[in-house]
PDB file of C-alpha atoms in Angstrom:
ATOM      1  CA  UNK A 872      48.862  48.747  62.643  1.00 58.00           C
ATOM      2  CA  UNK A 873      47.787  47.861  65.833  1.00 71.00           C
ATOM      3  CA  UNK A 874      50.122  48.801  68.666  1.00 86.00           C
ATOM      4  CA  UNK A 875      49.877  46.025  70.647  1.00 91.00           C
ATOM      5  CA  UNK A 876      50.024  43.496  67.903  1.00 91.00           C
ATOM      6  CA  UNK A 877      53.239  44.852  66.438  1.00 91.00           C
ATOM      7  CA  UNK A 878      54.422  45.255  70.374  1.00 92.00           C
ATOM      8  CA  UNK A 879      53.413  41.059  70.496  1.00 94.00           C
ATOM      9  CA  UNK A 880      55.183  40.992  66.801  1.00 93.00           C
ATOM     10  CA  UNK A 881      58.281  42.410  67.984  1.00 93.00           C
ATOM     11  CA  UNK A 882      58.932  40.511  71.197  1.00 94.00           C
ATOM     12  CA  UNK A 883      58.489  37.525  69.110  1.00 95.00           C
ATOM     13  CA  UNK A 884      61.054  37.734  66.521  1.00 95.00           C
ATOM     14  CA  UNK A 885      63.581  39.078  69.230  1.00 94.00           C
ATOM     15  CA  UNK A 886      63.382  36.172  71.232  1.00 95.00           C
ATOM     16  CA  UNK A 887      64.942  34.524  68.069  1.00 95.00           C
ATOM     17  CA  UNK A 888      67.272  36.786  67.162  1.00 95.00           C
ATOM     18  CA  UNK A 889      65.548  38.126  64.061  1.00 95.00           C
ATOM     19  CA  UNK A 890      64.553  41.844  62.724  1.00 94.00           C
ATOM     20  CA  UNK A 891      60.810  42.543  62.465  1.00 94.00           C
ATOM     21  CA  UNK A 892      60.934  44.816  60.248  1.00 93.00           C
ATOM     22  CA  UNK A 893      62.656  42.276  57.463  1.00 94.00           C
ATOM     23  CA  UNK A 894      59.889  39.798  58.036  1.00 93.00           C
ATOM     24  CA  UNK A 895      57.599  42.596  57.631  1.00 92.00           C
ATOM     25  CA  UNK A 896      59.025  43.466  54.114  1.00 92.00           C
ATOM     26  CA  UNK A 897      58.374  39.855  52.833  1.00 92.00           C
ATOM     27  CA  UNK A 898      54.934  40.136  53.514  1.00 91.00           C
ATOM     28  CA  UNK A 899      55.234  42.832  50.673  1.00 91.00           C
ATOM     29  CA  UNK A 900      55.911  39.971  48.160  1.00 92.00           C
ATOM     30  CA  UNK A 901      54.508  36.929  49.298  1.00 92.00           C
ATOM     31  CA  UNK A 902      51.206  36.074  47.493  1.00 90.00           C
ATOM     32  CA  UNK A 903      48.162  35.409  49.251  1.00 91.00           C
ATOM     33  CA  UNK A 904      47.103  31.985  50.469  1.00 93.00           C
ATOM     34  CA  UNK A 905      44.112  29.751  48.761  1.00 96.00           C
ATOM     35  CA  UNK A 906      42.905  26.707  49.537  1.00 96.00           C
ATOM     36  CA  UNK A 907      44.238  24.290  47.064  1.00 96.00           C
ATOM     37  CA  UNK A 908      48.225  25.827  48.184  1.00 96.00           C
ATOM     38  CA  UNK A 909      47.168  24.947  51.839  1.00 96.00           C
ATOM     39  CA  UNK A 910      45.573  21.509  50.790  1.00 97.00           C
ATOM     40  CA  UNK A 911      48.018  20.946  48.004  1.00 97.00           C
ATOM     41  CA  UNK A 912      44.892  19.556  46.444  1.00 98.00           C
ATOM     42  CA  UNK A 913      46.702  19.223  42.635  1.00 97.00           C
ATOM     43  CA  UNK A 914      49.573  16.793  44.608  1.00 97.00           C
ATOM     44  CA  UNK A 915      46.866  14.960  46.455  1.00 97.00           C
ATOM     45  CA  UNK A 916      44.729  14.536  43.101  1.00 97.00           C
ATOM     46  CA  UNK A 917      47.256  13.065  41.267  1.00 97.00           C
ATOM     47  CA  UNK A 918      48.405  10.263  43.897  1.00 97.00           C
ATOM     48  CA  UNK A 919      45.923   7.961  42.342  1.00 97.00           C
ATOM     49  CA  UNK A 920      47.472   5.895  39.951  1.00 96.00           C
ATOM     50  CA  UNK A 921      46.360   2.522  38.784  1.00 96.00           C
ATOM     51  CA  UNK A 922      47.947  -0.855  37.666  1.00 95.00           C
ATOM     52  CA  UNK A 923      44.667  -1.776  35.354  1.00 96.00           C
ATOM     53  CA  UNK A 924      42.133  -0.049  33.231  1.00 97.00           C
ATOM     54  CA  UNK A 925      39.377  -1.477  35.425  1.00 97.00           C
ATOM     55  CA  UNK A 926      37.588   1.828  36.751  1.00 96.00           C
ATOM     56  CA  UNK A 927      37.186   0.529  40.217  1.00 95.00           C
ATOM     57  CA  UNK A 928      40.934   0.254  41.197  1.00 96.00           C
ATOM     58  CA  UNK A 929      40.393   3.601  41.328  1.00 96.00           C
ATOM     59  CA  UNK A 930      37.657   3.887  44.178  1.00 94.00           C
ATOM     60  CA  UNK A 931      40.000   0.958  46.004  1.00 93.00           C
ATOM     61  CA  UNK A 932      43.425   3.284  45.558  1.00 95.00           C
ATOM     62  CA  UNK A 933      41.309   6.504  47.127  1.00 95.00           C
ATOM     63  CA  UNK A 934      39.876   4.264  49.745  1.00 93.00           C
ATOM     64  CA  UNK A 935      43.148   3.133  51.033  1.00 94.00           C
ATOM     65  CA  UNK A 936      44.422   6.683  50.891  1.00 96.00           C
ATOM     66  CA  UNK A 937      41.898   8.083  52.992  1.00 96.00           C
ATOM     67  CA  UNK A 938      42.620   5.585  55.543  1.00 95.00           C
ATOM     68  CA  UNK A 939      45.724   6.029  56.203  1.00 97.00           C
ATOM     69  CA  UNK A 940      45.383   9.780  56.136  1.00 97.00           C
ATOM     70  CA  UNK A 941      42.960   9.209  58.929  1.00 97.00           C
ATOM     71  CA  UNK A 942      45.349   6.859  60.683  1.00 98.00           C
ATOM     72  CA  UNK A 943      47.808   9.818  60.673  1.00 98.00           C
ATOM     73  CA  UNK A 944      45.324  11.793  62.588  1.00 98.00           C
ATOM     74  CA  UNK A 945      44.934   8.875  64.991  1.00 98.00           C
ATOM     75  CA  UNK A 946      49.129   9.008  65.568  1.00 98.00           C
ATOM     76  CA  UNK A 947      48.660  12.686  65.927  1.00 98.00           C
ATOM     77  CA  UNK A 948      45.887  12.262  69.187  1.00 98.00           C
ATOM     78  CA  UNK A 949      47.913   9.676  70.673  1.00 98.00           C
ATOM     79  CA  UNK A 950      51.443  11.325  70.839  1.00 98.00           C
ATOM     80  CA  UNK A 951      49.587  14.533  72.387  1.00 98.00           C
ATOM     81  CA  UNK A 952      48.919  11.970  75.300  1.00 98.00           C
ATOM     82  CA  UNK A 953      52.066  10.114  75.172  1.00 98.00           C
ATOM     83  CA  UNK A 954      53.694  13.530  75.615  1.00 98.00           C
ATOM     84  CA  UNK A 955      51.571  15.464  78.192  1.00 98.00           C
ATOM     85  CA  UNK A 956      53.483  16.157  80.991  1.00 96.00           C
ATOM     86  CA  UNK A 957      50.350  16.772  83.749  1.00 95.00           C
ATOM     87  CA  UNK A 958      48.025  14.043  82.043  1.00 97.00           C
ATOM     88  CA  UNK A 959      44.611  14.718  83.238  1.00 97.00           C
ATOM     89  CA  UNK A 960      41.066  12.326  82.811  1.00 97.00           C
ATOM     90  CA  UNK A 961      39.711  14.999  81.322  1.00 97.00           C
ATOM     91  CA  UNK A 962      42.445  15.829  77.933  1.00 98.00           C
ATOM     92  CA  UNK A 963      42.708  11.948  78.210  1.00 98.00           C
ATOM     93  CA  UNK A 964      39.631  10.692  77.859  1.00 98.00           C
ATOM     94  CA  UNK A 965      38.669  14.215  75.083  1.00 98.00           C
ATOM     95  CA  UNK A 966      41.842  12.253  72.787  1.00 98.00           C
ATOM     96  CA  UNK A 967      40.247   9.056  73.248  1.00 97.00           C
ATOM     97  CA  UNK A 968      37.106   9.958  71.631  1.00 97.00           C
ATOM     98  CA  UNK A 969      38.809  11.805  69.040  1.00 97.00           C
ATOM     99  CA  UNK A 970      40.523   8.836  68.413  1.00 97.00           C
ATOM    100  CA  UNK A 971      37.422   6.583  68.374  1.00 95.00           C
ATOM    101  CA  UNK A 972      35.907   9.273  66.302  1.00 96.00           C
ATOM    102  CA  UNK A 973      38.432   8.445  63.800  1.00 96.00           C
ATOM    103  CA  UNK A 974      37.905   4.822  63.772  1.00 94.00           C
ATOM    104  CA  UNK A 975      34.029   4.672  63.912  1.00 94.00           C
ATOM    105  CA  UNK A 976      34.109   6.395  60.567  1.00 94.00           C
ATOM    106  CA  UNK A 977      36.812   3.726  59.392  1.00 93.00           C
ATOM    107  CA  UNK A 978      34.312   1.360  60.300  1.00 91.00           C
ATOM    108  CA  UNK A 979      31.547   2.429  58.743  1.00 90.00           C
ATOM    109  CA  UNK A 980      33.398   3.248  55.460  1.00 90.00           C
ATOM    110  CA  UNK A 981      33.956  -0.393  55.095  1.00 85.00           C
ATOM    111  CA  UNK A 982      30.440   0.195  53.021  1.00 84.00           C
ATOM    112  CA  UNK A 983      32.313   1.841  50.352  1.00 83.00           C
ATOM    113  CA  UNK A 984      34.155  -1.151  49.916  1.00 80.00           C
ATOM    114  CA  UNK A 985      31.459  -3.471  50.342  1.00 80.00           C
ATOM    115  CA  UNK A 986      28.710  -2.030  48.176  1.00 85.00           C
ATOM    116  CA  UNK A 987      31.343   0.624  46.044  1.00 87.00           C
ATOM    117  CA  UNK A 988      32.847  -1.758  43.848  1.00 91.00           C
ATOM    118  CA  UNK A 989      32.263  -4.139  41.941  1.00 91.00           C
ATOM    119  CA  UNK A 990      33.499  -7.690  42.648  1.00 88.00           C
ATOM    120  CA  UNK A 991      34.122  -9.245  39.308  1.00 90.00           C
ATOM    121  CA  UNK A 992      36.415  -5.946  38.765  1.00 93.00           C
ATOM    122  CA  UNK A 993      37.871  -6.246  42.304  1.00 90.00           C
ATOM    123  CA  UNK A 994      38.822  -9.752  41.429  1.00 87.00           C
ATOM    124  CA  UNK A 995      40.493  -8.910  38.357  1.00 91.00           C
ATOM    125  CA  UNK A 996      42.581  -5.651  39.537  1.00 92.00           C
ATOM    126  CA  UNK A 997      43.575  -7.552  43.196  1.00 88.00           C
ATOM    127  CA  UNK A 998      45.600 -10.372  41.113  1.00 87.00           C
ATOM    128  CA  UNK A 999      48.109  -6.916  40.148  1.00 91.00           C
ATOM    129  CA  UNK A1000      48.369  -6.463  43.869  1.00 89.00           C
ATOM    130  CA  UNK A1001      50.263  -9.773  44.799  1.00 87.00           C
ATOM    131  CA  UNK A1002      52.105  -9.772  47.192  1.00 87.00           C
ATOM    132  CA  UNK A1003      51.477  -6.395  48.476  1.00 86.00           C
ATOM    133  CA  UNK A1004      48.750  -6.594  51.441  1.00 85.00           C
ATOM    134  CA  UNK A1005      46.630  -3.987  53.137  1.00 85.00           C
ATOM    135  CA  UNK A1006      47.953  -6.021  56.270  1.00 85.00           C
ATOM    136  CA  UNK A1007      51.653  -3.791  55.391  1.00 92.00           C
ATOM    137  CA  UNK A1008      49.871  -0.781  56.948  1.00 94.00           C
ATOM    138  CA  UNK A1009      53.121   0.669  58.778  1.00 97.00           C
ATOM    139  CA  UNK A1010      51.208   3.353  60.440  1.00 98.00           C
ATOM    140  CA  UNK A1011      48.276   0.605  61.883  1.00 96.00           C
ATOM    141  CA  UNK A1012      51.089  -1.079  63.486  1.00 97.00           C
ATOM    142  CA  UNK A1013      52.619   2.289  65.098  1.00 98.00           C
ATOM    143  CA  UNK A1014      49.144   2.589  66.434  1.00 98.00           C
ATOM    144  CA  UNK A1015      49.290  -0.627  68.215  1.00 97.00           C
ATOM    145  CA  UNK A1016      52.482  -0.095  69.331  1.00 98.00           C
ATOM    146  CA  UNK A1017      51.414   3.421  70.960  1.00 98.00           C
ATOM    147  CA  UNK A1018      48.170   1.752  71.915  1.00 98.00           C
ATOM    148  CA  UNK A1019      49.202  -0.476  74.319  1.00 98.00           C
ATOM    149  CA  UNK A1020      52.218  -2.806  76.039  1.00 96.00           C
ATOM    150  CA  UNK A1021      53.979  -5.332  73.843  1.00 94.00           C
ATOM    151  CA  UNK A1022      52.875  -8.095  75.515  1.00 94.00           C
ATOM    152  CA  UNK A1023      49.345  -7.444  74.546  1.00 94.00           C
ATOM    153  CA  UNK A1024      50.027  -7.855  70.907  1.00 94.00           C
ATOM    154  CA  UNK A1025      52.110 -10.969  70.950  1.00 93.00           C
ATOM    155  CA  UNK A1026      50.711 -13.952  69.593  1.00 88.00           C
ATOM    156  CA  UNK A1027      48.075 -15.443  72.231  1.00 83.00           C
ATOM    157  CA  UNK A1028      50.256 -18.865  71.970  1.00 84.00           C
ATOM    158  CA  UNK A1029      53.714 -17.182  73.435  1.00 88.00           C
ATOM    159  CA  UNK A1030      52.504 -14.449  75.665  1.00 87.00           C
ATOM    160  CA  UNK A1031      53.972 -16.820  78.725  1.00 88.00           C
ATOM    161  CA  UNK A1032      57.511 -16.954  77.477  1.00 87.00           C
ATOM    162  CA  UNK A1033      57.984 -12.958  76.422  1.00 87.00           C
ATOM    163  CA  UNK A1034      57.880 -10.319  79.621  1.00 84.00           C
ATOM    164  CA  UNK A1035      59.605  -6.698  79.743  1.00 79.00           C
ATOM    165  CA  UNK A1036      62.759  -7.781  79.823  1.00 83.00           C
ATOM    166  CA  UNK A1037      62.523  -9.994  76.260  1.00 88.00           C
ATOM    167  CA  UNK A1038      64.378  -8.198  73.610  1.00 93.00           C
ATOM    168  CA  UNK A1039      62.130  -6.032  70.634  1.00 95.00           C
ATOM    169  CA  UNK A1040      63.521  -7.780  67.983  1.00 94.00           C
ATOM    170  CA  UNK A1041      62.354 -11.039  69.765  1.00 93.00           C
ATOM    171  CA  UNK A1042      58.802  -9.639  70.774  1.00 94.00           C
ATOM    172  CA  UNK A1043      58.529  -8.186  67.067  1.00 94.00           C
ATOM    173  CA  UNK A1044      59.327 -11.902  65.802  1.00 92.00           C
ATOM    174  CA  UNK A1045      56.282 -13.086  68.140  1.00 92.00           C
ATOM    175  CA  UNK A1046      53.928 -10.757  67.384  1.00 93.00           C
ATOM    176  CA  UNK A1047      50.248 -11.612  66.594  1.00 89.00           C
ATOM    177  CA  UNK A1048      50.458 -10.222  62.899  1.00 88.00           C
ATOM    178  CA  UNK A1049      53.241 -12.892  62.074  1.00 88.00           C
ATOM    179  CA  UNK A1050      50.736 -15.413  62.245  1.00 81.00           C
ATOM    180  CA  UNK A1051      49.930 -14.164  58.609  1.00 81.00           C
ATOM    181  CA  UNK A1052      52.777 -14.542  57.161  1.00 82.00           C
ATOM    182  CA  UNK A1053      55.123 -17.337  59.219  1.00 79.00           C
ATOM    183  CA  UNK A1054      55.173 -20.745  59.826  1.00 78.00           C
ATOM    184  CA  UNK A1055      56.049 -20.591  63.954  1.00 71.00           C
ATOM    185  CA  UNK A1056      57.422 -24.473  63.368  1.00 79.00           C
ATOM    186  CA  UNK A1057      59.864 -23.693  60.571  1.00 86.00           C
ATOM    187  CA  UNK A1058      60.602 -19.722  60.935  1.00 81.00           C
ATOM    188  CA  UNK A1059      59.666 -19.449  57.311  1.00 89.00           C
ATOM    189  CA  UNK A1060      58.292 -16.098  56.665  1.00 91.00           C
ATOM    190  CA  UNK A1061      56.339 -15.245  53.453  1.00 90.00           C
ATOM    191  CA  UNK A1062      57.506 -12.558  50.954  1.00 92.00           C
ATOM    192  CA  UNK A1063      54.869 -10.777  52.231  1.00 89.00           C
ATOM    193  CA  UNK A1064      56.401 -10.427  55.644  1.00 92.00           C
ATOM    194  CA  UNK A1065      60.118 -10.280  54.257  1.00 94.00           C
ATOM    195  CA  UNK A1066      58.965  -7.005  52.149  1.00 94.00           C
ATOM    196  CA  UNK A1067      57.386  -5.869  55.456  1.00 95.00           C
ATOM    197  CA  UNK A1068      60.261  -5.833  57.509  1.00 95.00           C
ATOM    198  CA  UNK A1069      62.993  -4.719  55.271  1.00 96.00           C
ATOM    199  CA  UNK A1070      60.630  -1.926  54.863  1.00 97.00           C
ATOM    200  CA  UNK A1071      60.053  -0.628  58.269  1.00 97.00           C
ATOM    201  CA  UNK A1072      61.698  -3.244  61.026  1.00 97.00           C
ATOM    202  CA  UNK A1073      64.022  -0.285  62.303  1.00 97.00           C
ATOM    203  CA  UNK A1074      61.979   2.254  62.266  1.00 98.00           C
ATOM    204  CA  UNK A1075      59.416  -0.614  64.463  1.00 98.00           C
ATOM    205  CA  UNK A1076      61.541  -1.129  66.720  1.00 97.00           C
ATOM    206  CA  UNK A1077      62.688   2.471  67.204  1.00 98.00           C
ATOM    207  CA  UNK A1078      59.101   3.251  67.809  1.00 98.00           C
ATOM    208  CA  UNK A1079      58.743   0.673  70.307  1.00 97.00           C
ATOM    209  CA  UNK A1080      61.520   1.277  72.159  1.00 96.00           C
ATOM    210  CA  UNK A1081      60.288   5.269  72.388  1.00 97.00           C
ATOM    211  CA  UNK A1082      56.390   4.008  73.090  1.00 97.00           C
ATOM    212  CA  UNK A1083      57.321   0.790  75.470  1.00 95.00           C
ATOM    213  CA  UNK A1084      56.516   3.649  78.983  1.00 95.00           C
ATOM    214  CA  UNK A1085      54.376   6.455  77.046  1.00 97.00           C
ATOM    215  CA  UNK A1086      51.895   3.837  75.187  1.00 98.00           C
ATOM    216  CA  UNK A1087      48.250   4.738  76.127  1.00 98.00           C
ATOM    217  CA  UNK A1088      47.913   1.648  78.477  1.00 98.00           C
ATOM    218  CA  UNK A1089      50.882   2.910  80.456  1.00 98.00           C
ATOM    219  CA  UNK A1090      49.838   6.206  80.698  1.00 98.00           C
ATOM    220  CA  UNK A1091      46.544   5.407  82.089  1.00 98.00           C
ATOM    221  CA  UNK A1092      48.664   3.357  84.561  1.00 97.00           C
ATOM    222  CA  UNK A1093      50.481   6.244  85.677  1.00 97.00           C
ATOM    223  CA  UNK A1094      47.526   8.337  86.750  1.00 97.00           C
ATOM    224  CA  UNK A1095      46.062   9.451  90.403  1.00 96.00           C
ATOM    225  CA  UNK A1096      43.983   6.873  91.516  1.00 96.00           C
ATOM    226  CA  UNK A1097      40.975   8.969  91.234  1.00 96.00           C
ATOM    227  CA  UNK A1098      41.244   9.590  87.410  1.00 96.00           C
ATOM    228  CA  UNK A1099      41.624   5.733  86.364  1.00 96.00           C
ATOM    229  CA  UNK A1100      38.428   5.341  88.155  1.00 96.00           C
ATOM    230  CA  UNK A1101      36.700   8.098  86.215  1.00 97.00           C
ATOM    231  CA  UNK A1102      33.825   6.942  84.762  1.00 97.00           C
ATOM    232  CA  UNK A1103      34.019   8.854  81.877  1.00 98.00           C
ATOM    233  CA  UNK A1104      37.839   7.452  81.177  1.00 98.00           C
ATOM    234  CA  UNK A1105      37.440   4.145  81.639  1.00 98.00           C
ATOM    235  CA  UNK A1106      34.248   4.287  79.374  1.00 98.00           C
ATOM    236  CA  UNK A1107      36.129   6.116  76.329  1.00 98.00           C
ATOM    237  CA  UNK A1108      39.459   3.752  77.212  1.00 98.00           C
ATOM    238  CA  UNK A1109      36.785   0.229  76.849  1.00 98.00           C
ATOM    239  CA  UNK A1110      35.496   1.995  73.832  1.00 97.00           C
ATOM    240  CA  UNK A1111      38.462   2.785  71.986  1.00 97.00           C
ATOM    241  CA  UNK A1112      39.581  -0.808  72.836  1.00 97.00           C
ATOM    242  CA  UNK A1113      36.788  -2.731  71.513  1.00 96.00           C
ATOM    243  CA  UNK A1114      36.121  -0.507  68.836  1.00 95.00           C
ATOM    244  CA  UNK A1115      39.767  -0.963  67.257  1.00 95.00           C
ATOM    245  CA  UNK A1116      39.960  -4.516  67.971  1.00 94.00           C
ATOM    246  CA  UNK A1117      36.536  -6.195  67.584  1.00 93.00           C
ATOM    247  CA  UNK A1118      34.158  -3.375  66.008  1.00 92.00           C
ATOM    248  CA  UNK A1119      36.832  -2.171  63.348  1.00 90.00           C
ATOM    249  CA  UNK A1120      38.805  -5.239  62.573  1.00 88.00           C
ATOM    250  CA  UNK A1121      35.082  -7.062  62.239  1.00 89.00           C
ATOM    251  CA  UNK A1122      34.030  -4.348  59.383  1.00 86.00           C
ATOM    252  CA  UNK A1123      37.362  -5.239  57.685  1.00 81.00           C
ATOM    253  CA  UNK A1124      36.866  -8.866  58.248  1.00 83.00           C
ATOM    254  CA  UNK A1125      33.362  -9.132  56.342  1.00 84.00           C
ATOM    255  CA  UNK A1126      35.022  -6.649  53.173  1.00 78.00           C
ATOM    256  CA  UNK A1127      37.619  -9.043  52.667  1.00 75.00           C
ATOM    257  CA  UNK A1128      35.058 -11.758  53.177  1.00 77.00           C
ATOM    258  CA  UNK A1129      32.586 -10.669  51.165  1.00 73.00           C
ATOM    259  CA  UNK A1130      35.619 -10.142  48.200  1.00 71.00           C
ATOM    260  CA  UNK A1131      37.515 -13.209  49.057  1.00 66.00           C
ATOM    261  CA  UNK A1132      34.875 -15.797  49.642  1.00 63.00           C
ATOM    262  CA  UNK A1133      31.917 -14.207  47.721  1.00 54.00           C
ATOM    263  CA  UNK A1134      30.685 -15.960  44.184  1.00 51.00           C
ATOM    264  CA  UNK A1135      34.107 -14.925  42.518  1.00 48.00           C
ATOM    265  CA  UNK A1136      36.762 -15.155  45.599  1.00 44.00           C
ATOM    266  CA  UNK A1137      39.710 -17.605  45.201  1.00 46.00           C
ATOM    267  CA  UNK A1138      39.895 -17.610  49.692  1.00 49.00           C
ATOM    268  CA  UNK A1139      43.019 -16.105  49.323  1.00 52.00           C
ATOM    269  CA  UNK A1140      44.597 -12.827  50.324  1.00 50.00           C
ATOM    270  CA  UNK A1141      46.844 -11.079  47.917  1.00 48.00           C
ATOM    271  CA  UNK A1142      49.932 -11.400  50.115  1.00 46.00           C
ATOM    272  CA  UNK A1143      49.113 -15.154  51.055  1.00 47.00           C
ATOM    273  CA  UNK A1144      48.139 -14.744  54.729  1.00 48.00           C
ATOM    274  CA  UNK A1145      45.857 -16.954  56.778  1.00 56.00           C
ATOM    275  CA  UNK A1146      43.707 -13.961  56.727  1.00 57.00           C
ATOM    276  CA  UNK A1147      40.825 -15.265  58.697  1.00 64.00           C
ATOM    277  CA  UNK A1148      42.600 -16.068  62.134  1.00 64.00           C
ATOM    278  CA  UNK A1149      44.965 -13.430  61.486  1.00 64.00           C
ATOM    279  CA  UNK A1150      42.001 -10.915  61.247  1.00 72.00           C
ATOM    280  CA  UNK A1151      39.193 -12.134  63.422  1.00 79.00           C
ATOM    281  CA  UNK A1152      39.157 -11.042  67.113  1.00 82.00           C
ATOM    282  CA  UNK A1153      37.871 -14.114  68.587  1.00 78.00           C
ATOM    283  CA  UNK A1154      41.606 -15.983  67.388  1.00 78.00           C
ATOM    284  CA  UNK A1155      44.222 -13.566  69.014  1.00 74.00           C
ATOM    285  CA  UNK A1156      42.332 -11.722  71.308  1.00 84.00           C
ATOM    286  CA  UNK A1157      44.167  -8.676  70.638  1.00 90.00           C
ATOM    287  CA  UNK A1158      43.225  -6.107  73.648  1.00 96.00           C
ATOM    288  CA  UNK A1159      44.676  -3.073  74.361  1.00 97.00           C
ATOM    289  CA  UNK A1160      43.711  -2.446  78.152  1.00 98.00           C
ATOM    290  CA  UNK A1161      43.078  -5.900  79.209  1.00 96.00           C
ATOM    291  CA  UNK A1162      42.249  -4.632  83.374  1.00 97.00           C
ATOM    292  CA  UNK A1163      39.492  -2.819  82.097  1.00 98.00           C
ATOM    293  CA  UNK A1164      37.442  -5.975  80.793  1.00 97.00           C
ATOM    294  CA  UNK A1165      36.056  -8.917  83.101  1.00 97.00           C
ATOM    295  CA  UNK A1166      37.083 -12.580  82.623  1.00 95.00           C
ATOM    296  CA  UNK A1167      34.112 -13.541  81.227  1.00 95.00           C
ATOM    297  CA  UNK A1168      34.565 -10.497  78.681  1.00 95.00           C
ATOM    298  CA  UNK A1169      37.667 -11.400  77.848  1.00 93.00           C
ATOM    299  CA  UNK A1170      36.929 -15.464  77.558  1.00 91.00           C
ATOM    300  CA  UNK A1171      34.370 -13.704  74.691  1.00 92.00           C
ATOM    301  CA  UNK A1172      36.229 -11.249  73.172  1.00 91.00           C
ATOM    302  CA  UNK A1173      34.925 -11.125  69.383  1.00 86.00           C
ATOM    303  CA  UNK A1174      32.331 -13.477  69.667  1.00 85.00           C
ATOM    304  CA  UNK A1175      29.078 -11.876  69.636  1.00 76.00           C
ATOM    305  CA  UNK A1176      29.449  -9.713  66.739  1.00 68.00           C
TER     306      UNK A1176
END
């Protein structure tokens, strides 16, 4: 063996207290490695189980899957920011496009949906779904929450009465997503948003708590002077933010549309959200790094797509 390596080898396991030579002797009876151990492909496979017999649940189970598999790879980019301790424009702006990456081939997988199923089928198997509701994403919401400060995901109606000092549970009762599934003039949330929060309401406002001064927004508030007026950061931070919020969200918006309102829709969402004001831009304005946009951007945020 090489004499260096097992040199490296040793130093290693002594700095944790353990013999070399024992983890040398497993090695003797551990088998090798193949792919589908690594990928765990046989436990991935068989995470696809339908409610129906209609063969294009299946194609809308996978889908949804794969996204948030991707939106786990999203969480993954944006803590590595969060938690760099000499944040640089350079690793910031290289996670941002990873991260826009990510979503630009969310985006244009909407096509699977859209031309990869077929409605009357989708119309059938979505009636098994209710109340469930893409819209109880957990890990979207974490990446809002990392994304950006609270206040730019409350509900464009209250954002004057919430600042910093307004408690979570109060800002999570306010935010823009309640809007589809609460009725602001009686409190009255839908079972859609009871299921939601008993699910993951701790574990939101945990999160928030730990993102409310490592978010990306903040972050980018933190640097020199010099790097938030890098060109090549402030074009991957206005990227990331419209693509999430108008070029994303607009992909999803005309699926569901083209499900919900097409020849065999009913106009309603399987949870029983407002879906279209919930989901289009243009309603909640729903911007992650708000400086980085002009008035007149902002006044059209959503409109021209």
């Amino acid at each position: 063996m090489n004499s260096k390596i097992t040199n490296q080898l040793k130093e290693k396991y002594e700095a944790i207290d353990q013999d070399l030579d024992v983890h040398l002797e497993g090695l003797l009876h551990s088998k090798p490695i193949t792919y589908w151990d690594y990928i765990h492909t046989d436990a991935l496979l068989n995470l696809q189980i339908q409610r129906t017999t209609l063969p294009d649940e299946m194609v809308f189970i996978a889908y949804h899957q794969i996204n948030e598999l991707i939106f786990k790879m999203i969480l993954w980019e944006i803590e590595q920011v969060a938690e760099k301790e000499a944040l640089t424009a350079v690793f910031f702006e290289n996670k941002l496009m990873r991260i826009s990456r990510y979503f630009d081939m969310l985006t244009t997988s909407f096509n699977i949906m859209r031309k990869g199923m077929d409605r009357e089928q989708y119309n059938k198997f979505r009636q098994t779904l209710t109340p469930a509701s893409g819209f109880q994403s957990a890990q979207y919401r974490l990446i809002e929450f990392a994304s950006t400060e609270l206040i730019n995901l409350i509900d464009y109606r209250f954002r004057k009465t919430i600042n910093r000092d307004t408690p979570f549970e109060h800002a999570l009762d306010h935010l823009y997503w309640q809007a589809a599934g609460k009725d602001f003039k009686t409190g009255k949330k839908s079972i859609l948003l009871i299921n939601f929060e008993n699910k993951y309401k701790e574990e939101f406002i945990t999160f928030m708590k730990t993102y409310n001064t490592k978010n990306l927004w903040s972050r980018f508030k933190e640097l020199y002077e010099c790097d938030k007026k890098d060109k090549d950061l402030v074009k991957a931070m206005r990227q990331y933010d419209y693509t999430v919020n108008v070029t994303w969200v607009m992909a999803h918006y005309n699926a569901a549309k083209h499900y919900i309102l097409g020849e065999d829709g009913d106009g309603e969402a399987t949870g029983g959200s407002d879906w279209q004001k919930y989901m289009h831009p243009k309603y909640q304005k729903r911007i992650f790094f708000p400086d980085l946009w002009t008035e007149k951007e902002i006044e059209e945020w959503g409109t021209n797509i």
